[in-house]
mmCIF file of C-alpha atoms and ligand atoms in Angstrom:
data_model
loop_
_atom_site.group_PDB
_atom_site.id
_atom_site.type_symbol
_atom_site.label_atom_id
_atom_site.label_comp_id
_atom_site.label_asym_id
_atom_site.label_seq_id
_atom_site.Cartn_x
_atom_site.Cartn_y
_atom_site.Cartn_z
ATOM 1 C CA MET A 1 57.632 -26.910 83.914
ATOM 2 C CA LYS A 2 56.641 -26.620 80.293
ATOM 3 C CA MET A 3 59.171 -28.185 77.971
ATOM 4 C CA ASP A 4 59.653 -27.294 74.326
ATOM 5 C CA CYS A 5 59.812 -30.736 72.719
ATOM 6 C CA ALA A 6 61.085 -29.430 69.395
ATOM 7 C CA THR A 7 64.340 -28.203 70.924
ATOM 8 C CA ASP A 8 64.907 -29.649 74.398
ATOM 9 C CA LEU A 9 64.403 -33.317 73.577
ATOM 10 C CA ARG A 10 66.305 -33.516 70.319
ATOM 11 C CA PRO A 11 69.256 -35.911 70.242
ATOM 12 C CA GLN A 12 72.691 -34.406 70.199
ATOM 13 C CA ALA A 13 73.790 -33.893 66.614
ATOM 14 C CA GLN A 14 76.884 -35.835 65.637
ATOM 15 C CA SER A 15 79.228 -34.448 63.047
ATOM 16 C CA LEU A 16 79.183 -36.241 59.707
ATOM 17 C CA ALA A 17 82.308 -34.321 58.789
ATOM 18 C CA SER A 18 84.345 -35.512 61.790
ATOM 19 C CA ARG A 19 83.329 -39.112 60.988
ATOM 20 C CA TYR A 20 85.427 -38.908 57.817
ATOM 21 C CA ALA A 21 88.282 -36.639 58.926
ATOM 22 C CA GLY A 22 91.556 -37.955 57.549
ATOM 23 C CA GLN A 23 89.728 -40.326 55.174
ATOM 24 C CA THR A 24 88.550 -40.139 51.566
ATOM 25 C CA VAL A 25 84.974 -39.457 50.496
ATOM 26 C CA LEU A 26 83.908 -40.036 46.919
ATOM 27 C CA ALA A 27 81.074 -37.941 45.533
ATOM 28 C CA ILE A 28 79.828 -39.246 42.202
ATOM 29 C CA GLY A 29 77.629 -37.350 39.779
ATOM 30 C CA ALA A 30 76.606 -37.894 36.192
ATOM 31 C CA HIS A 31 77.379 -34.366 34.960
ATOM 32 C CA PRO A 32 79.138 -31.160 36.029
ATOM 33 C CA ASP A 33 76.879 -29.237 38.504
ATOM 34 C CA ASP A 34 75.065 -32.333 39.902
ATOM 35 C CA LEU A 35 77.337 -32.560 42.942
ATOM 36 C CA GLU A 36 77.255 -28.844 43.685
ATOM 37 C CA ILE A 37 73.429 -28.896 43.560
ATOM 38 C CA GLY A 38 72.991 -32.203 45.415
ATOM 39 C CA VAL A 39 75.652 -32.089 48.129
ATOM 40 C CA GLY A 40 77.774 -28.965 47.640
ATOM 41 C CA GLY A 41 77.322 -27.864 51.232
ATOM 42 C CA THR A 42 78.113 -31.306 52.592
ATOM 43 C CA LEU A 43 81.246 -31.637 50.468
ATOM 44 C CA ALA A 44 82.557 -28.242 51.565
ATOM 45 C CA LYS A 45 81.879 -29.197 55.173
ATOM 46 C CA LEU A 46 83.654 -32.566 54.830
ATOM 47 C CA ARG A 47 86.605 -30.851 53.238
ATOM 48 C CA LYS A 48 86.865 -28.193 55.932
ATOM 49 C CA SER A 49 86.861 -30.908 58.563
ATOM 50 C CA GLY A 50 89.881 -32.656 57.135
ATOM 51 C CA ALA A 51 88.431 -35.280 54.768
ATOM 52 C CA LYS A 52 89.858 -35.732 51.329
ATOM 53 C CA VAL A 53 86.896 -35.232 48.975
ATOM 54 C CA VAL A 54 87.011 -36.382 45.360
ATOM 55 C CA MET A 55 84.265 -35.133 43.072
ATOM 56 C CA VAL A 56 83.885 -37.763 40.359
ATOM 57 C CA VAL A 57 81.981 -36.387 37.380
ATOM 58 C CA ALA A 58 81.129 -39.190 35.005
ATOM 59 C CA SER A 59 80.672 -37.300 31.760
ATOM 60 C CA ILE A 60 80.359 -34.019 29.954
ATOM 61 C CA PRO A 61 77.723 -34.582 27.239
ATOM 62 C CA LYS A 62 78.396 -31.398 25.221
ATOM 63 C CA ASP A 63 80.186 -28.000 25.352
ATOM 64 C CA PHE A 64 83.097 -29.953 26.733
ATOM 65 C CA ASP A 65 85.671 -27.197 27.251
ATOM 66 C CA VAL A 66 83.243 -24.727 28.787
ATOM 67 C CA ARG A 67 81.716 -27.241 31.168
ATOM 68 C CA LEU A 68 85.104 -28.675 32.097
ATOM 69 C CA GLU A 69 86.260 -25.229 33.198
ATOM 70 C CA GLU A 70 83.032 -24.738 35.151
ATOM 71 C CA ALA A 71 83.502 -28.114 36.857
ATOM 72 C CA LYS A 72 87.065 -27.172 37.820
ATOM 73 C CA ARG A 73 85.889 -23.897 39.235
ATOM 74 C CA GLY A 74 83.032 -25.537 41.205
ATOM 75 C CA ALA A 75 85.400 -28.087 42.721
ATOM 76 C CA GLN A 76 87.934 -25.384 43.551
ATOM 77 C CA ILE A 77 85.311 -23.330 45.398
ATOM 78 C CA LEU A 78 84.336 -26.365 47.472
ATOM 79 C CA GLY A 79 87.990 -27.257 48.048
ATOM 80 C CA CYS A 80 87.641 -30.679 46.445
ATOM 81 C CA GLU A 81 89.634 -32.731 43.968
ATOM 82 C CA LEU A 82 87.977 -33.197 40.574
ATOM 83 C CA ARG A 83 88.032 -36.372 38.505
ATOM 84 C CA ILE A 84 86.277 -36.662 35.117
ATOM 85 C CA LEU A 85 85.662 -40.306 34.203
ATOM 86 C CA PHE A 86 85.259 -39.723 30.450
ATOM 87 C CA ASP A 87 87.815 -36.941 30.085
ATOM 88 C CA ARG A 88 88.647 -37.104 26.401
ATOM 89 C CA GLY A 89 85.610 -35.325 24.996
ATOM 90 C CA PRO A 90 81.819 -35.213 24.978
ATOM 91 C CA THR A 91 80.303 -38.533 26.137
ATOM 92 C CA ARG A 92 76.733 -39.625 26.734
ATOM 93 C CA ILE A 93 76.433 -42.102 29.574
ATOM 94 C CA GLU A 94 73.700 -44.070 27.835
ATOM 95 C CA ASP A 95 76.168 -44.829 25.059
ATOM 96 C CA VAL A 96 78.489 -46.600 27.529
ATOM 97 C CA LYS A 97 77.982 -50.281 28.296
ATOM 98 C CA THR A 98 76.916 -50.847 31.901
ATOM 99 C CA CYS A 99 79.731 -53.357 32.474
ATOM 100 C CA ASP A 100 82.284 -50.778 31.317
ATOM 101 C CA LEU A 101 80.836 -48.120 33.587
ATOM 102 C CA VAL A 102 80.870 -50.443 36.590
ATOM 103 C CA GLY A 103 84.461 -51.413 35.707
ATOM 104 C CA MET A 104 85.538 -47.770 35.672
ATOM 105 C CA LEU A 105 83.853 -47.108 39.026
ATOM 106 C CA ASP A 106 85.425 -50.267 40.458
ATOM 107 C CA ASP A 107 88.820 -48.847 39.482
ATOM 108 C CA VAL A 108 87.982 -45.577 41.246
ATOM 109 C CA ILE A 109 87.064 -47.501 44.424
ATOM 110 C CA ARG A 110 90.309 -49.468 44.304
ATOM 111 C CA GLU A 111 92.329 -46.291 43.714
ATOM 112 C CA TYR A 112 90.830 -44.213 46.525
ATOM 113 C CA ASN A 113 89.622 -46.806 49.068
ATOM 114 C CA PRO A 114 86.872 -44.432 50.235
ATOM 115 C CA ALA A 115 85.255 -44.347 53.667
ATOM 116 C CA ALA A 116 82.038 -43.090 52.096
ATOM 117 C CA MET A 117 80.338 -42.658 48.743
ATOM 118 C CA LEU A 118 77.624 -40.134 47.909
ATOM 119 C CA THR A 119 75.747 -40.460 44.619
ATOM 120 C CA HIS A 120 72.403 -40.122 42.847
ATOM 121 C CA SER A 121 69.344 -42.080 44.015
ATOM 122 C CA ASP A 122 66.758 -44.347 42.466
ATOM 123 C CA ALA A 123 64.246 -41.522 43.000
ATOM 124 C CA ASP A 124 65.871 -39.506 40.237
ATOM 125 C CA PHE A 125 64.095 -39.001 36.921
ATOM 126 C CA HIS A 126 67.077 -38.222 34.690
ATOM 127 C CA ASN A 127 68.174 -41.414 32.960
ATOM 128 C CA ASP A 128 71.894 -40.560 33.165
ATOM 129 C CA HIS A 129 71.563 -40.072 36.925
ATOM 130 C CA LEU A 130 69.812 -43.408 37.275
ATOM 131 C CA LEU A 131 72.501 -45.141 35.209
ATOM 132 C CA ILE A 132 75.213 -43.738 37.486
ATOM 133 C CA TYR A 133 73.327 -44.733 40.615
ATOM 134 C CA GLN A 134 72.838 -48.265 39.271
ATOM 135 C CA ALA A 135 76.520 -48.519 38.336
ATOM 136 C CA CYS A 136 77.573 -47.352 41.829
ATOM 137 C CA LEU A 137 75.453 -49.970 43.621
ATOM 138 C CA PRO A 138 77.635 -53.000 42.746
ATOM 139 C CA THR A 139 80.828 -51.217 43.793
ATOM 140 C CA GLN A 140 79.668 -51.845 47.370
ATOM 141 C CA ARG A 141 80.844 -55.452 46.999
ATOM 142 C CA LEU A 142 84.480 -54.255 46.906
ATOM 143 C CA ALA A 143 84.715 -52.569 50.284
ATOM 144 C CA HIS A 144 82.636 -51.606 53.319
ATOM 145 C CA PHE A 145 82.296 -47.852 52.701
ATOM 146 C CA ASP A 146 79.203 -45.918 53.818
ATOM 147 C CA PHE A 147 76.789 -45.364 50.943
ATOM 148 C CA TYR A 148 74.521 -42.323 50.688
ATOM 149 C CA SER A 149 72.270 -40.858 48.019
ATOM 150 C CA TYR A 150 71.492 -37.170 47.568
ATOM 151 C CA HIS A 151 68.301 -35.478 46.448
ATOM 152 C CA PRO A 152 67.484 -35.659 42.731
ATOM 153 C CA THR A 153 69.200 -32.748 40.980
ATOM 154 C CA ASN A 154 67.578 -30.583 38.352
ATOM 155 C CA CYS A 155 67.578 -27.062 36.969
ATOM 156 C CA ARG A 156 63.852 -26.577 37.603
ATOM 157 C CA PRO A 157 61.836 -27.912 40.559
ATOM 158 C CA VAL A 158 59.806 -31.057 39.825
ATOM 159 C CA PRO A 159 57.999 -33.513 42.127
ATOM 160 C CA VAL A 160 60.096 -36.520 43.205
ATOM 161 C CA ARG A 161 59.666 -39.301 45.793
ATOM 162 C CA PHE A 162 62.938 -38.829 47.650
ATOM 163 C CA HIS A 163 62.904 -39.412 51.402
ATOM 164 C CA PRO A 164 65.978 -38.245 53.321
ATOM 165 C CA ARG A 165 67.011 -40.391 56.275
ATOM 166 C CA ALA A 166 69.745 -38.071 57.479
ATOM 167 C CA TYR A 167 70.309 -34.322 57.298
ATOM 168 C CA VAL A 168 73.626 -32.518 57.205
ATOM 169 C CA ASP A 169 73.658 -29.040 58.766
ATOM 170 C CA ILE A 170 75.220 -26.891 56.013
ATOM 171 C CA THR A 171 74.565 -23.533 57.622
ATOM 172 C CA ASP A 172 78.303 -22.729 57.600
ATOM 173 C CA THR A 173 78.778 -23.805 53.963
ATOM 174 C CA ILE A 174 75.566 -22.694 52.229
ATOM 175 C CA ASP A 175 77.400 -19.684 50.737
ATOM 176 C CA ALA A 176 80.121 -21.950 49.320
ATOM 177 C CA LYS A 177 77.431 -24.224 47.855
ATOM 178 C CA MET A 178 75.657 -21.306 46.184
ATOM 179 C CA HIS A 179 78.960 -19.906 44.914
ATOM 180 C CA ALA A 180 79.897 -23.313 43.457
ATOM 181 C CA ILE A 181 76.517 -23.665 41.756
ATOM 182 C CA THR A 182 76.846 -20.292 40.081
ATOM 183 C CA ALA A 183 80.250 -21.382 38.721
ATOM 184 C CA HIS A 184 78.149 -23.388 36.233
ATOM 185 C CA ALA A 185 77.121 -20.225 34.436
ATOM 186 C CA SER A 186 76.312 -22.023 31.155
ATOM 187 C CA GLN A 187 73.572 -23.976 32.915
ATOM 188 C CA PHE A 188 71.809 -21.134 34.666
ATOM 189 C CA GLY A 189 72.303 -17.461 33.817
ATOM 190 C CA GLY A 190 72.706 -18.201 30.117
ATOM 191 C CA ARG A 191 69.373 -20.094 30.103
ATOM 192 C CA GLY A 192 67.562 -17.527 32.224
ATOM 193 C CA LEU A 193 67.363 -19.916 35.204
ATOM 194 C CA ASP A 194 67.515 -18.749 38.785
ATOM 195 C CA THR A 195 69.788 -20.529 41.288
ATOM 196 C CA GLU A 196 68.096 -19.089 44.359
ATOM 197 C CA MET A 197 65.745 -22.044 44.540
ATOM 198 C CA TYR A 198 68.667 -24.132 45.819
ATOM 199 C CA ARG A 199 69.131 -21.791 48.780
ATOM 200 C CA GLU A 200 65.390 -21.908 49.438
ATOM 201 C CA PHE A 201 65.395 -25.699 49.223
ATOM 202 C CA ALA A 202 68.311 -25.971 51.651
ATOM 203 C CA HIS A 203 66.401 -23.658 53.980
ATOM 204 C CA LEU A 204 63.315 -25.883 53.753
ATOM 205 C CA GLN A 205 65.428 -28.974 54.441
ATOM 206 C CA GLY A 206 66.956 -27.148 57.419
ATOM 207 C CA ARG A 207 63.509 -26.474 58.837
ATOM 208 C CA MET A 208 62.911 -30.231 58.969
ATOM 209 C CA VAL A 209 65.659 -30.539 61.566
ATOM 210 C CA GLY A 210 65.735 -27.122 63.228
ATOM 211 C CA VAL A 211 68.792 -25.561 61.578
ATOM 212 C CA PRO A 212 68.974 -22.690 59.068
ATOM 213 C CA TYR A 213 70.223 -24.795 56.126
ATOM 214 C CA ALA A 214 70.586 -28.525 55.514
ATOM 215 C CA GLU A 215 71.026 -31.163 52.821
ATOM 216 C CA GLY A 216 69.033 -34.395 53.077
ATOM 217 C CA LEU A 217 70.638 -37.782 52.391
ATOM 218 C CA ASP A 218 69.203 -41.226 51.960
ATOM 219 C CA VAL A 219 71.300 -43.793 53.779
ATOM 220 C CA SER A 220 71.764 -47.134 52.022
ATOM 221 C CA ARG A 221 74.570 -48.458 54.194
ATOM 222 C CA MET A 222 76.322 -47.103 57.261
ATOM 223 C CA LEU A 223 78.330 -48.763 60.014
ATOM 224 C CA LEU A 224 77.601 -47.549 63.552
ATOM 225 C CA SER A 225 79.890 -48.569 66.401
HETATM 226 ZN ZN1 ZN B 301 72.948 -34.223 35.751
#
């Protein structure tokens, strides 16, 4: 009998969302909109499955009030809690000392005791994103949470060397992801940029694993029982 290897022999998918039900997941991004673009579908899925999801946005570099409202709206659409690290006004991450940034993230870890962290990767090309990733790395010494990185985030597609090790099926939350991205109107419509590429990219990621839509994650640390 002829067997279709692409479907019949695939391992049974395990739910990332159920892994963290009843626990806290921290998603950390440099700016408003990074988390919606990078892992919006995953965050909505985690939330729907009973995890507490905290979106930690490090800074708002300019247009503070407008972008703060957009960040609140994006988090609301995904059902997540929002935390702005530098919440008193416009801040550029490169103006903050690394030790201070790590100290602030250490405090966030101690406050929330997360089961998992999702943040930028070393494949990113935006210096603020790299600074946040590098500041997140040492927080792993404080507790044994799972540590993931999401695909580099950008307003226009550019080549990057990011290699996902795991894919989250976001077919049931792709609409929430797209809705949350468009909450950041100042970053897209106002600049003549199209958000549909994020749907197309999620579709392409999904094709890698045989589902309609997916988000790829790099896995730095994960405990398997
Ligand atoms: Zn950013």
